[in-house]
Amino acid sequence: MKIIDAHIHCCSSPYFDQIAEEAAHVNTTEHLRTVFQEEEIVHGIVMGNQTLDLSYHQYPEFLSYCIGLDSSCLNARSLAASIDKVEQHLQRKNCVGIKLYPGYNSQYVFDTAYFPYYELAKTYDKPVAIHTGDTAGTGGLLKYSHPLTIDEVAVAFPQVTFVMCHLGNPWIVDGIAVVDKNENVAADLSGLFEGMVDPKKTQEKSKGYLEHLRTWLGYLDQYDKLLYGTDWPLVNIPNYIDFIKSIIPEAYYEDVFYKNALRVYRPANIS
């Protein structure tokens, strides 16, 4: 089965090195390529951050990226100054969208400072991925990353596809409601757990959590709007494939693991 990983990170830092090790991985693109080949993952979508410098966002052919507006573009003034740079990224074939970081950024996604970026996404017909749910560490502010905030921009920009990253976890029910209501909102299933886990122990220890996910994904019953993603290097990739298989009906594996990401992000050179 071909797979597209619709949510990974490529950052060289001690933090990412450590979490990769905890997930039984090595934080290098060479290692990632090897794992992708072993697991039949034909492409990955990098959630970019750190800088808008075009020279920084150079990735091997098996990866595309979303250009990220992180803390370096925190306020309305810096956002306004970045429009031209973001447009230059969107003109690249391997730049498949925009990524926002509410929660880490103390700014709601319906702030009008973001509106020119949604207009760019509409012009270039590329999606906007939005971090939702819990944040890493204690410095984030969760009110900004609640999935209900996406409802406002989805209504205001009906021609833009928004990808709710992490399904709003732990606000799964709220996230499902937003995806269900808005035709232009999809969700990726990345980062729903961390590290290297024993699947059997996870089934026992986290039975309620898994049933909660299955129940509300079944309630949504729109598997054409769900994308497989890992949040690598946060998780062990073979583990995570098995985990997603355990909460998605087998009839929809091809959609969730491959077809939906192909349709939403349209990465080049694969079909």
Short mmCIF file of C-alpha atoms in Angstrom, two decimals:
data_model
loop_
_atom_site.label_atom_id
_atom_site.label_comp_id
_atom_site.label_asym_id
_atom_site.label_seq_id
_atom_site.Cartn_x
_atom_site.Cartn_y
_atom_site.Cartn_z
CA MET A 1 0.00 0.00 0.00
CA LYS A 2 1.41 3.37 -1.02
CA ILE A 3 1.50 6.01 1.72
CA ILE A 4 1.94 9.77 1.86
CA ASP A 5 3.00 11.17 5.24
CA ALA A 6 1.14 14.48 5.27
CA HIS A 7 2.82 15.98 8.34
CA ILE A 8 6.51 15.77 9.20
CA HIS A 9 9.20 18.14 10.44
CA CYS A 10 12.77 18.54 9.20
CA CYS A 11 14.64 20.51 11.84
CA SER A 12 18.24 20.07 12.90
CA SER A 13 18.30 20.70 16.64
CA PRO A 14 19.14 18.88 19.90
CA TYR A 15 15.42 18.79 20.76
CA PHE A 16 14.44 17.03 17.54
CA ASP A 17 17.47 14.74 17.80
CA GLN A 18 16.31 13.64 21.25
CA ILE A 19 12.68 13.02 20.37
CA ALA A 20 13.78 11.08 17.28
CA GLU A 21 15.95 8.86 19.47
CA GLU A 22 13.05 8.30 21.88
CA ALA A 23 10.99 7.14 18.90
CA ALA A 24 13.77 4.76 17.78
CA HIS A 25 14.72 6.97 14.83
CA VAL A 26 17.61 9.19 13.80
CA ASN A 27 16.83 12.82 12.95
CA THR A 28 18.32 12.90 9.44
CA THR A 29 16.77 12.93 5.98
CA GLU A 30 18.94 9.93 5.06
CA HIS A 31 17.38 7.90 7.87
CA LEU A 32 13.92 9.17 6.95
CA ARG A 33 14.41 8.11 3.33
CA THR A 34 15.34 4.61 4.47
CA VAL A 35 12.29 4.30 6.72
CA PHE A 36 10.03 5.63 3.97
CA GLN A 37 11.34 3.02 1.55
CA GLU A 38 10.85 0.24 4.11
CA GLU A 39 7.25 1.30 4.81
CA GLU A 40 6.26 2.11 1.19
CA ILE A 41 5.89 5.81 2.00
CA VAL A 42 6.29 7.48 -1.36
CA HIS A 43 6.25 11.11 -0.24
CA GLY A 44 6.25 13.38 2.81
CA ILE A 45 4.94 16.89 3.47
CA VAL A 46 7.25 19.01 5.65
CA MET A 47 5.61 21.58 7.91
CA GLY A 48 8.15 24.37 7.53
CA ASN A 49 9.14 26.87 10.20
CA GLN A 50 12.10 28.88 11.52
CA THR A 51 12.54 31.21 8.53
CA LEU A 52 11.01 32.37 5.26
CA ASP A 53 14.41 32.43 3.56
CA LEU A 54 13.98 30.53 0.30
CA SER A 55 17.48 29.06 0.50
CA TYR A 56 16.64 27.37 3.83
CA HIS A 57 13.75 25.40 2.40
CA GLN A 58 15.66 22.97 0.21
CA TYR A 59 14.41 19.40 0.47
CA PRO A 60 15.17 16.09 -1.27
CA GLU A 61 12.85 14.96 -4.04
CA PHE A 62 10.75 12.70 -1.82
CA LEU A 63 9.61 15.69 0.28
CA SER A 64 7.43 18.72 -0.39
CA TYR A 65 6.75 21.48 2.13
CA CYS A 66 4.30 24.01 3.49
CA ILE A 67 5.85 27.38 4.20
CA GLY A 68 5.35 28.19 7.87
CA LEU A 69 4.37 31.44 9.55
CA ASP A 70 5.77 30.79 13.01
CA SER A 71 6.95 33.08 15.82
CA SER A 72 9.26 34.96 13.44
CA CYS A 73 6.07 36.33 11.82
CA LEU A 74 4.20 36.87 15.07
CA ASN A 75 2.63 40.31 14.80
CA ALA A 76 0.62 42.11 12.16
CA ARG A 77 3.60 44.24 11.08
CA SER A 78 5.93 41.29 10.48
CA LEU A 79 3.13 39.33 8.80
CA ALA A 80 2.52 42.20 6.40
CA ALA A 81 6.22 42.37 5.59
CA SER A 82 6.30 38.65 4.72
CA ILE A 83 3.62 38.50 2.03
CA ASP A 84 5.98 38.76 -0.93
CA LYS A 85 8.29 36.07 0.48
CA VAL A 86 5.43 33.67 1.07
CA GLU A 87 4.19 34.23 -2.47
CA GLN A 88 7.64 33.36 -3.81
CA HIS A 89 7.43 30.06 -1.92
CA LEU A 90 3.95 29.30 -3.25
CA GLN A 91 5.26 29.78 -6.78
CA ARG A 92 7.55 26.79 -6.26
CA LYS A 93 6.26 23.37 -7.33
CA ASN A 94 7.48 21.69 -4.15
CA CYS A 95 5.79 24.25 -1.88
CA VAL A 96 2.33 22.76 -1.50
CA GLY A 97 0.75 25.08 1.05
CA ILE A 98 1.01 27.39 4.05
CA LYS A 99 1.38 26.31 7.69
CA LEU A 100 0.15 28.36 10.68
CA TYR A 101 1.19 27.86 14.30
CA PRO A 102 -1.55 29.19 16.61
CA GLY A 103 -0.93 28.26 20.21
CA TYR A 104 2.77 28.83 19.70
CA ASN A 105 1.84 32.20 18.18
CA SER A 106 -0.46 34.29 20.37
CA GLN A 107 -2.69 35.20 17.48
CA TYR A 108 -6.03 33.76 16.38
CA VAL A 109 -6.21 32.40 12.86
CA PHE A 110 -9.18 34.68 12.18
CA ASP A 111 -7.03 37.75 12.85
CA THR A 112 -7.28 39.94 9.75
CA ALA A 113 -3.46 40.04 9.57
CA TYR A 114 -3.67 36.51 8.13
CA PHE A 115 -6.27 37.36 5.49
CA PRO A 116 -3.76 38.28 2.74
CA TYR A 117 -2.22 34.82 3.17
CA TYR A 118 -5.58 33.13 2.73
CA GLU A 119 -6.02 35.20 -0.43
CA LEU A 120 -2.64 33.94 -1.62
CA ALA A 121 -3.71 30.36 -0.87
CA LYS A 122 -6.84 30.94 -2.94
CA THR A 123 -4.88 32.48 -5.81
CA TYR A 124 -2.37 29.62 -5.97
CA ASP A 125 -4.97 26.97 -5.10
CA LYS A 126 -2.93 25.58 -2.24
CA PRO A 127 -4.18 24.58 1.24
CA VAL A 128 -3.54 26.17 4.62
CA ALA A 129 -2.50 23.71 7.34
CA ILE A 130 -3.17 24.90 10.90
CA HIS A 131 -1.78 23.55 14.15
CA THR A 132 -4.63 22.74 16.51
CA GLY A 133 -4.82 21.23 19.98
CA ASP A 134 -2.13 20.77 22.57
CA THR A 135 1.27 22.41 22.24
CA ALA A 136 4.73 21.05 22.99
CA GLY A 137 6.03 22.48 26.25
CA THR A 138 4.35 24.94 28.59
CA GLY A 139 4.94 28.19 26.70
CA GLY A 140 1.97 27.92 24.33
CA LEU A 141 -1.49 29.37 24.90
CA LEU A 142 -4.19 26.84 24.12
CA LYS A 143 -7.02 29.29 23.51
CA TYR A 144 -5.38 30.20 20.19
CA SER A 145 -5.07 26.60 19.02
CA HIS A 146 -8.62 25.44 19.71
CA PRO A 147 -10.11 23.80 16.58
CA LEU A 148 -13.29 25.90 16.73
CA THR A 149 -11.22 28.91 15.61
CA ILE A 150 -10.93 27.32 12.17
CA ASP A 151 -14.69 27.52 11.71
CA GLU A 152 -14.51 31.31 11.29
CA VAL A 153 -11.87 31.31 8.55
CA ALA A 154 -13.47 28.33 6.79
CA VAL A 155 -16.69 30.33 6.47
CA ALA A 156 -14.89 33.55 5.50
CA PHE A 157 -12.75 31.80 2.83
CA PRO A 158 -14.88 29.00 1.36
CA GLN A 159 -12.59 28.59 -1.66
CA VAL A 160 -9.56 27.77 0.52
CA THR A 161 -8.93 24.26 1.83
CA PHE A 162 -7.92 24.25 5.49
CA VAL A 163 -6.18 21.24 7.07
CA MET A 164 -6.75 20.90 10.80
CA CYS A 165 -3.50 19.36 12.05
CA HIS A 166 -3.74 16.80 14.87
CA LEU A 167 -7.57 16.78 14.62
CA GLY A 168 -7.65 19.35 17.42
CA ASN A 169 -6.48 16.76 19.97
CA PRO A 170 -7.56 16.65 22.80
CA TRP A 171 -10.65 18.54 21.58
CA ILE A 172 -11.53 15.70 19.23
CA VAL A 173 -15.29 16.26 19.36
CA ASP A 174 -14.93 19.96 18.57
CA GLY A 175 -12.50 19.19 15.77
CA ILE A 176 -14.89 16.64 14.27
CA ALA A 177 -17.72 19.19 14.41
CA VAL A 178 -15.68 21.72 12.40
CA VAL A 179 -14.65 19.14 9.78
CA ASP A 180 -18.21 17.86 9.53
CA LYS A 181 -19.76 21.32 9.10
CA ASN A 182 -17.31 22.82 6.60
CA GLU A 183 -16.80 21.29 3.17
CA ASN A 184 -13.43 23.05 2.87
CA VAL A 185 -11.92 21.64 6.09
CA ALA A 186 -9.94 18.40 6.22
CA ALA A 187 -7.86 17.04 9.11
CA ASP A 188 -4.60 15.20 9.50
CA LEU A 189 -4.20 12.49 12.11
CA SER A 190 -0.63 13.32 13.11
CA GLY A 191 0.76 13.50 16.62
CA LEU A 192 -2.04 11.65 18.40
CA PHE A 193 0.58 9.94 20.56
CA GLU A 194 4.33 10.27 21.05
CA GLY A 195 7.42 8.12 21.03
CA MET A 196 7.91 4.37 20.68
CA VAL A 197 5.03 2.33 22.05
CA ASP A 198 4.06 -1.29 22.43
CA PRO A 199 0.85 -1.66 20.37
CA LYS A 200 -0.61 -4.31 22.69
CA LYS A 201 0.01 -2.24 25.82
CA THR A 202 -1.38 0.82 24.09
CA GLN A 203 -4.58 -1.05 23.25
CA GLU A 204 -4.94 -1.97 26.93
CA LYS A 205 -3.76 1.24 28.62
CA SER A 206 -5.44 3.66 26.21
CA LYS A 207 -8.60 1.70 25.45
CA GLY A 208 -10.88 4.64 26.26
CA TYR A 209 -8.88 7.05 24.11
CA LEU A 210 -8.87 4.69 21.15
CA GLU A 211 -12.60 4.04 21.46
CA HIS A 212 -13.19 7.79 21.68
CA LEU A 213 -11.30 8.29 18.41
CA ARG A 214 -13.08 5.43 16.65
CA THR A 215 -16.48 6.62 17.86
CA TRP A 216 -16.11 10.18 16.64
CA LEU A 217 -14.34 9.29 13.41
CA GLY A 218 -17.26 6.94 12.79
CA TYR A 219 -19.69 9.72 13.64
CA LEU A 220 -17.97 11.97 11.09
CA ASP A 221 -17.99 9.14 8.53
CA GLN A 222 -16.08 11.25 6.02
CA TYR A 223 -12.88 9.30 5.54
CA ASP A 224 -12.19 11.27 2.36
CA LYS A 225 -11.33 14.25 4.62
CA LEU A 226 -8.77 12.52 6.86
CA LEU A 227 -5.03 12.44 6.07
CA TYR A 228 -2.40 10.17 7.52
CA GLY A 229 0.53 12.04 9.07
CA THR A 230 3.03 11.28 11.82
CA ASP A 231 4.51 14.54 13.14
CA TRP A 232 7.90 12.82 12.63
CA PRO A 233 10.28 12.64 14.42
CA LEU A 234 7.74 12.66 17.27
CA VAL A 235 6.61 9.06 16.72
CA ASN A 236 7.92 5.74 15.54
CA ILE A 237 6.68 5.45 11.96
CA PRO A 238 5.90 1.68 11.75
CA ASN A 239 4.13 1.98 15.13
CA TYR A 240 2.09 4.89 13.91
CA ILE A 241 0.98 3.17 10.72
CA ASP A 242 -0.37 0.32 12.86
CA PHE A 243 -2.03 2.81 15.21
CA ILE A 244 -3.87 4.63 12.42
CA LYS A 245 -4.94 1.30 10.94
CA SER A 246 -6.46 0.43 14.32
CA ILE A 247 -8.79 3.47 14.30
CA ILE A 248 -9.70 3.56 10.59
CA PRO A 249 -11.88 0.92 8.86
CA GLU A 250 -9.78 -1.10 6.42
CA ALA A 251 -12.07 -0.13 3.53
CA TYR A 252 -10.72 3.43 3.81
CA TYR A 253 -7.00 2.73 4.19
CA GLU A 254 -6.12 3.80 0.65
CA ASP A 255 -8.01 7.08 1.05
CA VAL A 256 -6.58 8.01 4.45
CA PHE A 257 -3.02 6.83 3.84
CA TYR A 258 -2.64 8.04 0.26
CA LYS A 259 -5.42 9.43 -1.92
CA ASN A 260 -6.60 12.24 0.35
CA ALA A 261 -3.14 13.78 0.76
CA LEU A 262 -2.58 13.44 -2.98
CA ARG A 263 -5.76 15.40 -3.64
CA VAL A 264 -5.30 18.06 -0.92
CA TYR A 265 -1.57 18.81 -1.30
CA ARG A 266 -1.01 17.66 -4.90
CA PRO A 267 2.74 17.03 -4.49
CA ALA A 268 4.66 16.92 -7.74
CA ASN A 269 6.11 13.81 -9.38
CA ILE A 270 3.83 11.23 -7.79
CA SER A 271 0.44 9.87 -8.79
#
